[in-house]
Tab-separated table of N, CA, C and O in Angstrom:
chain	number	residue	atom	x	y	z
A	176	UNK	N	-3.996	-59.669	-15.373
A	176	UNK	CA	-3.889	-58.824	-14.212
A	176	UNK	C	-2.675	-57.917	-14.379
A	176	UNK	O	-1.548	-58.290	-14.704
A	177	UNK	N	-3.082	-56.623	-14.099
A	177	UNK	CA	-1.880	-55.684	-14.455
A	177	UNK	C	-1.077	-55.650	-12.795
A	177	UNK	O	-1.467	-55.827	-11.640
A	178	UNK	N	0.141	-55.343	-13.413
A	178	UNK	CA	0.898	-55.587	-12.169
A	178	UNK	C	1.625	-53.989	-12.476
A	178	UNK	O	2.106	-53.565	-13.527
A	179	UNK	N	1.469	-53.189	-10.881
A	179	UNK	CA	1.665	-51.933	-10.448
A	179	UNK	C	3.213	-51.718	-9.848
A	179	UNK	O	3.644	-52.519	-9.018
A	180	UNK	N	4.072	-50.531	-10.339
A	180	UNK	CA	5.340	-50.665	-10.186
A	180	UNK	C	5.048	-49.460	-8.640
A	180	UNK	O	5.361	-49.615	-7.460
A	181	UNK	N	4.249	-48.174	-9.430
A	181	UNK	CA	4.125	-47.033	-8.178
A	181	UNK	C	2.653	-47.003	-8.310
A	181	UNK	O	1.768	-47.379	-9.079
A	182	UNK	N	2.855	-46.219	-6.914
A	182	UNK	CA	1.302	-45.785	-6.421
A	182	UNK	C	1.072	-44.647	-7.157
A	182	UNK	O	-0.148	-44.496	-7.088
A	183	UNK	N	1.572	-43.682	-7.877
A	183	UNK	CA	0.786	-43.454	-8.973
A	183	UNK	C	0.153	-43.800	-10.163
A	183	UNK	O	-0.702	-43.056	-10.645
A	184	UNK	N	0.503	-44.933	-10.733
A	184	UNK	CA	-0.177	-46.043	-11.317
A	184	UNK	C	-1.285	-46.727	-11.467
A	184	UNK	O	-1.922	-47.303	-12.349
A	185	UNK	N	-1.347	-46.381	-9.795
A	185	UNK	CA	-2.647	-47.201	-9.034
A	185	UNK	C	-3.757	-46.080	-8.962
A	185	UNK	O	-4.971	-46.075	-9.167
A	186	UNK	N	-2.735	-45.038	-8.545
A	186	UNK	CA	-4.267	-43.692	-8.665
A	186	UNK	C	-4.360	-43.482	-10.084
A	186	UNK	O	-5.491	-43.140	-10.430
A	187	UNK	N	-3.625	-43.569	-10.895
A	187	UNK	CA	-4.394	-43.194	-12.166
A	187	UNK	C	-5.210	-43.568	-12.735
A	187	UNK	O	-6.063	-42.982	-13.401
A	188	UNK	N	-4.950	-45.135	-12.430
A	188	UNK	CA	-6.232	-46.313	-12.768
A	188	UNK	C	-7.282	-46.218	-12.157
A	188	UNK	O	-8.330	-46.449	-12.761
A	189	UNK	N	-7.305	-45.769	-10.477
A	189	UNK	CA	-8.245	-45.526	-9.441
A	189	UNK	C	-9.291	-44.508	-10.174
A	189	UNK	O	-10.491	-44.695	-10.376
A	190	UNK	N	-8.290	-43.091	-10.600
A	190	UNK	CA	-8.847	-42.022	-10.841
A	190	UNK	C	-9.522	-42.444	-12.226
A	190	UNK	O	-10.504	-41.711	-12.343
A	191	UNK	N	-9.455	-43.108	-13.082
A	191	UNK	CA	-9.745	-43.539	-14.465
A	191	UNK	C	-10.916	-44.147	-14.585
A	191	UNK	O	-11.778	-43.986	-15.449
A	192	UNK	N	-10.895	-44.968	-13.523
A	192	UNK	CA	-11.776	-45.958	-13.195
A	192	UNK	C	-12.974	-45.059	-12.469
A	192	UNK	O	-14.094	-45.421	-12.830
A	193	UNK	N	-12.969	-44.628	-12.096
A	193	UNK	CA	-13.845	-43.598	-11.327
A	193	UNK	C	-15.168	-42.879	-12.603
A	193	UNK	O	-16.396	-42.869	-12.687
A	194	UNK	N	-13.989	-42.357	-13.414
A	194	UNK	CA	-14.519	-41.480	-14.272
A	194	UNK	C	-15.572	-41.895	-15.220
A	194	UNK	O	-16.515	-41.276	-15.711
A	195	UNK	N	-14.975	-43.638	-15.398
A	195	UNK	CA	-16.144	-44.040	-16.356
A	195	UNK	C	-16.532	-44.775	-15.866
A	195	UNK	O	-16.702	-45.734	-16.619
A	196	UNK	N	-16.949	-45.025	-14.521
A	196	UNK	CA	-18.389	-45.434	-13.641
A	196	UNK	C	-19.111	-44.003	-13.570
A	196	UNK	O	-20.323	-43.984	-13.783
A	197	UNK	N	-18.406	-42.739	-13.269
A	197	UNK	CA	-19.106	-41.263	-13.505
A	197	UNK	C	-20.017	-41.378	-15.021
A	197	UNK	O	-21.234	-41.227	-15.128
A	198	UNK	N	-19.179	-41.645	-15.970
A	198	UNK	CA	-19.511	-41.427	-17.077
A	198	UNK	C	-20.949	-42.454	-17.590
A	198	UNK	O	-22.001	-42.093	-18.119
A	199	UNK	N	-20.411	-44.028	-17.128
A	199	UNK	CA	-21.309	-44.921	-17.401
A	199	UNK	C	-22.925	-44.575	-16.492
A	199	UNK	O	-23.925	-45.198	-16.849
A	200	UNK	N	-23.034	-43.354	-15.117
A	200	UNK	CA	-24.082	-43.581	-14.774
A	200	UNK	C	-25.077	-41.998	-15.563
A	200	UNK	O	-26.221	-41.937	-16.014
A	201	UNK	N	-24.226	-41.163	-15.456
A	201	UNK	CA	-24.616	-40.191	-16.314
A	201	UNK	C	-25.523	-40.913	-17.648
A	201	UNK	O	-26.752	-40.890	-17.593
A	202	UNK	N	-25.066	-41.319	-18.407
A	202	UNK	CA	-25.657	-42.260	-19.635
A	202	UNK	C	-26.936	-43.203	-19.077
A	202	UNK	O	-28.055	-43.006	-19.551
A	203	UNK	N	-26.752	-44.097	-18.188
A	203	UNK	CA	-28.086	-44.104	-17.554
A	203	UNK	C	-28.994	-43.098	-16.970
A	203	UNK	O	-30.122	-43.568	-16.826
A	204	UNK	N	-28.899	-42.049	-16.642
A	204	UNK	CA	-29.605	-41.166	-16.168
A	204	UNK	C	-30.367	-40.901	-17.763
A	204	UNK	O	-31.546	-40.550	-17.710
A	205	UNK	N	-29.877	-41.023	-18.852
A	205	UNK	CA	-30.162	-40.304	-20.120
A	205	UNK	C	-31.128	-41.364	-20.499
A	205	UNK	O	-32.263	-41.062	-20.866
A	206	UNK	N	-30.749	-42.521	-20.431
A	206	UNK	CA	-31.890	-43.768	-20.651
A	206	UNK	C	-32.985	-43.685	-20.178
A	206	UNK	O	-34.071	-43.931	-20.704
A	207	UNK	N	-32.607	-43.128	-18.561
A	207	UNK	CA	-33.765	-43.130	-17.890
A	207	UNK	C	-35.094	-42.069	-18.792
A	207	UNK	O	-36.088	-42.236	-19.499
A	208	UNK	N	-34.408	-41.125	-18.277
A	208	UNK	CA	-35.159	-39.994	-18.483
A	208	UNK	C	-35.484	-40.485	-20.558
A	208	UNK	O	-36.704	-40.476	-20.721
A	209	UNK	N	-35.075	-40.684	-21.312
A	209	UNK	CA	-35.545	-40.849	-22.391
A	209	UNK	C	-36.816	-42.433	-22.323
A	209	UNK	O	-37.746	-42.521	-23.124
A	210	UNK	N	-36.518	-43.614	-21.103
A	210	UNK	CA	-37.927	-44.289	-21.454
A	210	UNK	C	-38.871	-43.617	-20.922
A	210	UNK	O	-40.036	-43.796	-21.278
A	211	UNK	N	-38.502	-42.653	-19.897
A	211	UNK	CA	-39.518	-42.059	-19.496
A	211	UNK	C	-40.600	-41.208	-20.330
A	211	UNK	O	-41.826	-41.299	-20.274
A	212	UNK	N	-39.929	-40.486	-20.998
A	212	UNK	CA	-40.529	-39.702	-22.290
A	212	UNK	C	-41.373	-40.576	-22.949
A	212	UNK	O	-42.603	-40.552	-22.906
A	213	UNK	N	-40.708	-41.312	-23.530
A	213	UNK	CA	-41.560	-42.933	-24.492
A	213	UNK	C	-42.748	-43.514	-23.775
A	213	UNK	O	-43.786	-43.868	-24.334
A	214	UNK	N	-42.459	-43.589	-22.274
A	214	UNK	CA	-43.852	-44.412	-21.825
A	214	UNK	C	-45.119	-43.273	-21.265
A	214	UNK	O	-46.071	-43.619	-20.566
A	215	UNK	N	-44.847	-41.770	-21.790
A	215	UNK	CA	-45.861	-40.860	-21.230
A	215	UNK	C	-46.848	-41.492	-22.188
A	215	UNK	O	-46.561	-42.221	-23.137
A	216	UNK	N	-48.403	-40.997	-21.689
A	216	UNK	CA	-49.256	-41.550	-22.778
A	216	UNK	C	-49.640	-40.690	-23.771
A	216	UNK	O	-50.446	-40.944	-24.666
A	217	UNK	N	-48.771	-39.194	-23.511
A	217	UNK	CA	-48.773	-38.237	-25.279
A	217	UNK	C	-48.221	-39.162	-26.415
A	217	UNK	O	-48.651	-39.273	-27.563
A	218	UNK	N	-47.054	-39.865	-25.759
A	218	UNK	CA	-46.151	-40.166	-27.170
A	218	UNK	C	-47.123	-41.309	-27.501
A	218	UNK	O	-47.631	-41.252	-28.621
A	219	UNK	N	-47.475	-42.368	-26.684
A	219	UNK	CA	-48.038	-43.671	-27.035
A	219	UNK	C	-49.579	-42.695	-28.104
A	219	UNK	O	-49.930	-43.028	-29.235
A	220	UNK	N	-50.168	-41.569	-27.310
A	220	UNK	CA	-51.274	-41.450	-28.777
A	220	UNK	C	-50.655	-40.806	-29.698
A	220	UNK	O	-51.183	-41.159	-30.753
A	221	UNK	N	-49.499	-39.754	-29.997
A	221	UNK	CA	-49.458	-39.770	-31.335
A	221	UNK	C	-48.622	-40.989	-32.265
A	221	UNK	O	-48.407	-40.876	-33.472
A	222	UNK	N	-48.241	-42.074	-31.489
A	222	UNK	CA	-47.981	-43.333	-32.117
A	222	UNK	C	-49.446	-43.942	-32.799
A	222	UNK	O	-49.486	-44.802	-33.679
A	223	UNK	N	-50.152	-43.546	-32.423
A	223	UNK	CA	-51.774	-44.569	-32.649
A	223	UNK	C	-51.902	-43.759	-33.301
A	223	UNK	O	-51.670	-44.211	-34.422
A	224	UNK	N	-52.232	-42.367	-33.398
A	224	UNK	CA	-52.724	-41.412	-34.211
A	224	UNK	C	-52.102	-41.672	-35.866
A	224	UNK	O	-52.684	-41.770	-36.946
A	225	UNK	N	-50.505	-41.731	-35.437
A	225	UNK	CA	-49.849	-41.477	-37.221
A	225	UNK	C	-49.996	-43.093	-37.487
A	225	UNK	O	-49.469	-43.235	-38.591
A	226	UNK	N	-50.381	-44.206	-37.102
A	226	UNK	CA	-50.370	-45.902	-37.320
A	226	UNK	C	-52.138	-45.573	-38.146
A	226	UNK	O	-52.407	-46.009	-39.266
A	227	UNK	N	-52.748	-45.064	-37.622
A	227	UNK	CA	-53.825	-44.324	-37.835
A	227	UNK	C	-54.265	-43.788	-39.153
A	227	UNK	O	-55.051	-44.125	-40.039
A	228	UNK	N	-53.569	-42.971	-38.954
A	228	UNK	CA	-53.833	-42.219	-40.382
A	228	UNK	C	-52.988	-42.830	-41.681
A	228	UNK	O	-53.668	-42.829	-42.708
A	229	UNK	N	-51.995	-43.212	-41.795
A	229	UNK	CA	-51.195	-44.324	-42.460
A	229	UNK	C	-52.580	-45.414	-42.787
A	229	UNK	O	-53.023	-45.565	-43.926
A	230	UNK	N	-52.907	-45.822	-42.079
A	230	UNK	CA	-53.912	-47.105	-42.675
A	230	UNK	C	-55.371	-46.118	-43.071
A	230	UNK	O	-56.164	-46.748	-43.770
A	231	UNK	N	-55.629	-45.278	-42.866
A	231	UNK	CA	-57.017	-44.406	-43.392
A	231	UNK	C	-56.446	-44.287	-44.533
A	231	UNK	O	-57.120	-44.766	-45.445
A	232	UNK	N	-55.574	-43.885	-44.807
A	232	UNK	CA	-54.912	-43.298	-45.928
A	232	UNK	C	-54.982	-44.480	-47.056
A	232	UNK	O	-55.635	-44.463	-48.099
A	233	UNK	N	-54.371	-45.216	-46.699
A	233	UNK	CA	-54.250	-46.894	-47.514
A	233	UNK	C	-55.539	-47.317	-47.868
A	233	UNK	O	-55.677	-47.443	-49.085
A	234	UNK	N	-56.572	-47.589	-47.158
A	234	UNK	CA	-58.006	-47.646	-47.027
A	234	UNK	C	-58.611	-47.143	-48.420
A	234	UNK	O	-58.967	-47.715	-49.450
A	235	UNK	N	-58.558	-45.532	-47.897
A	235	UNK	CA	-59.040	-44.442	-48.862
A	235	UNK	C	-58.344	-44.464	-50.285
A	235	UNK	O	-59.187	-44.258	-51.158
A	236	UNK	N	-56.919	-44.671	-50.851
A	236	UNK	CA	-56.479	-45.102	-51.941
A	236	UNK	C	-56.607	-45.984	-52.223
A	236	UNK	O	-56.165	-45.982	-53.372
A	237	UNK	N	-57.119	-47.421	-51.892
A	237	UNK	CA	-58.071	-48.277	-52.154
A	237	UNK	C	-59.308	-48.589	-52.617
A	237	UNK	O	-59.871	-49.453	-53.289
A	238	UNK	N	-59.529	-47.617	-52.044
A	238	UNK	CA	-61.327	-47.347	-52.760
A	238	UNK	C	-61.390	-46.443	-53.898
A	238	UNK	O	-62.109	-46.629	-54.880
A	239	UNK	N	-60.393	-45.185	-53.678
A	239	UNK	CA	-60.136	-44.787	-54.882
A	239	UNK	C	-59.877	-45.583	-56.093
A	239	UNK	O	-60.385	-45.139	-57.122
A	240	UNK	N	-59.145	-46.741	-56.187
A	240	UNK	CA	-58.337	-47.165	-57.324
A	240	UNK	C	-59.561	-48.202	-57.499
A	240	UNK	O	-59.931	-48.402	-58.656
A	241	UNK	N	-60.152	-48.808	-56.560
A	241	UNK	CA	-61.712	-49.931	-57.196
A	241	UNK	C	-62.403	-49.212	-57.752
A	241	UNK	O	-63.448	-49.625	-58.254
């Protein structure tokens, strides 16, 4: 426990403290908005699409090489 000599001390920490609860919710806002992006269902199909073509692909150089 820090122990305070002046009350400017206390606001600086106040004011400090402030800034990176400011800072820490900003950064959630960024989380947010980025799972949001991730759970649209564009991104989920071109996830299936390129998982997709990756295994056609594998498939097809398979049969090539038998």
């Amino acid at each position: 426990m820090k122990n305070y000599t002046t009350f400017e001390e206390i606001e600086y920490d106040l004011k400090r403290l402030s800034l990176e609860r400011q800072i820490a919710l900003e950064e959630l806002k960024g989380v947010k908005g980025e799972l949001k992006d991730d759970l649209k269902p564009v991104h989920w199909m071109q996830t299936v699409f390129k998982y997709a073509s990756k295994y056609g692909s594998l498939l097809l150089l398979k049969k090539i090489i038998k």
